Amino acid sequence: KAGVTQTPRYLIKTRGQQVTLSCSPISGHRSVSWYQQTPGQGLQFLFEYFSETQRNKGNFPGRFSGRQFSNSRSEMNVSTLELGDSALYLCASSLEGNGETQYFGPGTRLLVL
Amino acid sequence: AQSVTQLDSHVSVSEGTPVLLRCNYSSSYSPSLFWYVQHPNKGLQLLLKYTSAATLVKGINGFEAEFKKSETSFHLTKPSAHMSDAAEYFCVVSEYNQGGKLIFGQGTELSVKP
């Protein structure tokens, strides 16, 4: 089976812009989670989608949003970008979440100038 | 509330010597515990997972971890370090009623000297 894929792999944006990141889970996986990784804060949970519904959400501002499509592919959007949004954004998929093993994609590295 | 504490931010060992990466967790329920590894500029790879079937869990590349409920610990070990083990290691906890939410420790950077 193909692994989790994320596009694009690298992005450069300027403050105030918005960005959309995409994640394709492993075939058959219905749970998709997103994480932000920064040197200062480490890996932090953004949100999780299961069957097109947001099931859990981390402690991030409303500028961070996401959605999941019927084929389980997921997108996350960050509006009004700030310098502090520069990070590696990782997507992970699992069959149904709930303590199962999550498989991670290679990440999208976002640089905000 | 769940939390994970990795007791060392950086560990340095010589090639061929044992590796010990320490992790303590806090969880309200019976957690699932994981160790992931991240090589530079790469995503996260699962090393091993504990789900209450056995307290000693064997993973890939010779790594293993022991779940000790009384000490709320889940330390990662390897008998003999290899240069290719140099990476960042994350101890992770997940609770059943939290959907797909994982809580990560701050990470331990492992250096392996020749």
Short mmCIF file of C-alpha atoms in Angstrom, two decimals, chain A residues 9 31 33 35 37 40-43 45 48 55-56 88 90 97-102 104-106 109, chain B residues 32 34 36 38 41-44 46 49 51 88 90 94-102 104-106:
data_model
loop_
_atom_site.label_atom_id
_atom_site.label_comp_id
_atom_site.label_asym_id
_atom_site.label_seq_id
_atom_site.Cartn_x
_atom_site.Cartn_y
_atom_site.Cartn_z
CA ARG A 9 6.40 19.48 0.49
CA SER A 31 -9.00 8.93 10.49
CA SER A 33 -4.88 13.89 12.15
CA TYR A 35 0.19 18.11 13.84
CA GLN A 37 6.10 20.71 14.69
CA GLY A 40 10.15 25.65 20.46
CA GLN A 41 6.82 23.89 21.00
CA GLY A 42 7.61 20.43 19.67
CA LEU A 43 4.82 18.38 18.14
CA PHE A 45 -2.03 18.22 17.84
CA GLU A 48 -8.51 15.04 13.74
CA ARG A 55 -13.77 14.64 15.99
CA ASN A 56 -11.13 16.35 18.09
CA LEU A 88 6.61 21.46 9.70
CA LEU A 90 2.56 16.58 9.63
CA GLY A 97 -8.08 6.55 15.49
CA ASN A 98 -8.82 5.72 19.14
CA GLY A 99 -5.41 4.55 20.23
CA GLU A 100 -4.49 2.87 16.98
CA THR A 101 -1.12 3.25 15.33
CA GLN A 102 -0.92 6.40 13.25
CA PHE A 104 2.80 9.79 9.29
CA GLY A 105 3.46 11.52 6.02
CA PRO A 106 6.73 13.32 5.22
CA ARG A 109 7.48 22.65 5.59
CA SER B 32 -1.70 3.24 24.25
CA PHE B 34 4.26 4.54 21.31
CA TYR B 36 8.42 7.12 17.12
CA GLN B 38 12.39 11.04 13.24
CA ASN B 41 14.12 16.19 7.38
CA LYS B 42 11.96 13.08 7.47
CA GLY B 43 8.53 12.20 8.81
CA LEU B 44 7.90 10.07 11.88
CA LEU B 46 6.81 3.98 14.34
CA LYS B 49 3.57 0.26 20.38
CA THR B 51 -1.45 -1.78 24.11
CA GLU B 88 15.22 12.23 17.41
CA PHE B 90 9.48 10.72 20.62
CA SER B 94 -2.97 8.10 23.20
CA GLU B 95 -6.17 7.41 25.10
CA TYR B 96 -9.06 5.45 23.68
CA ASN B 97 -11.66 8.15 24.21
CA GLN B 98 -9.56 10.87 22.57
CA GLY B 99 -10.06 9.77 18.99
CA GLY B 100 -6.89 10.18 16.97
CA LYS B 101 -5.25 12.67 19.30
CA LEU B 102 -1.63 11.87 20.17
CA PHE B 104 4.03 13.85 22.23
CA GLY B 105 6.94 14.19 24.57
CA GLN B 106 9.47 16.90 23.81
#
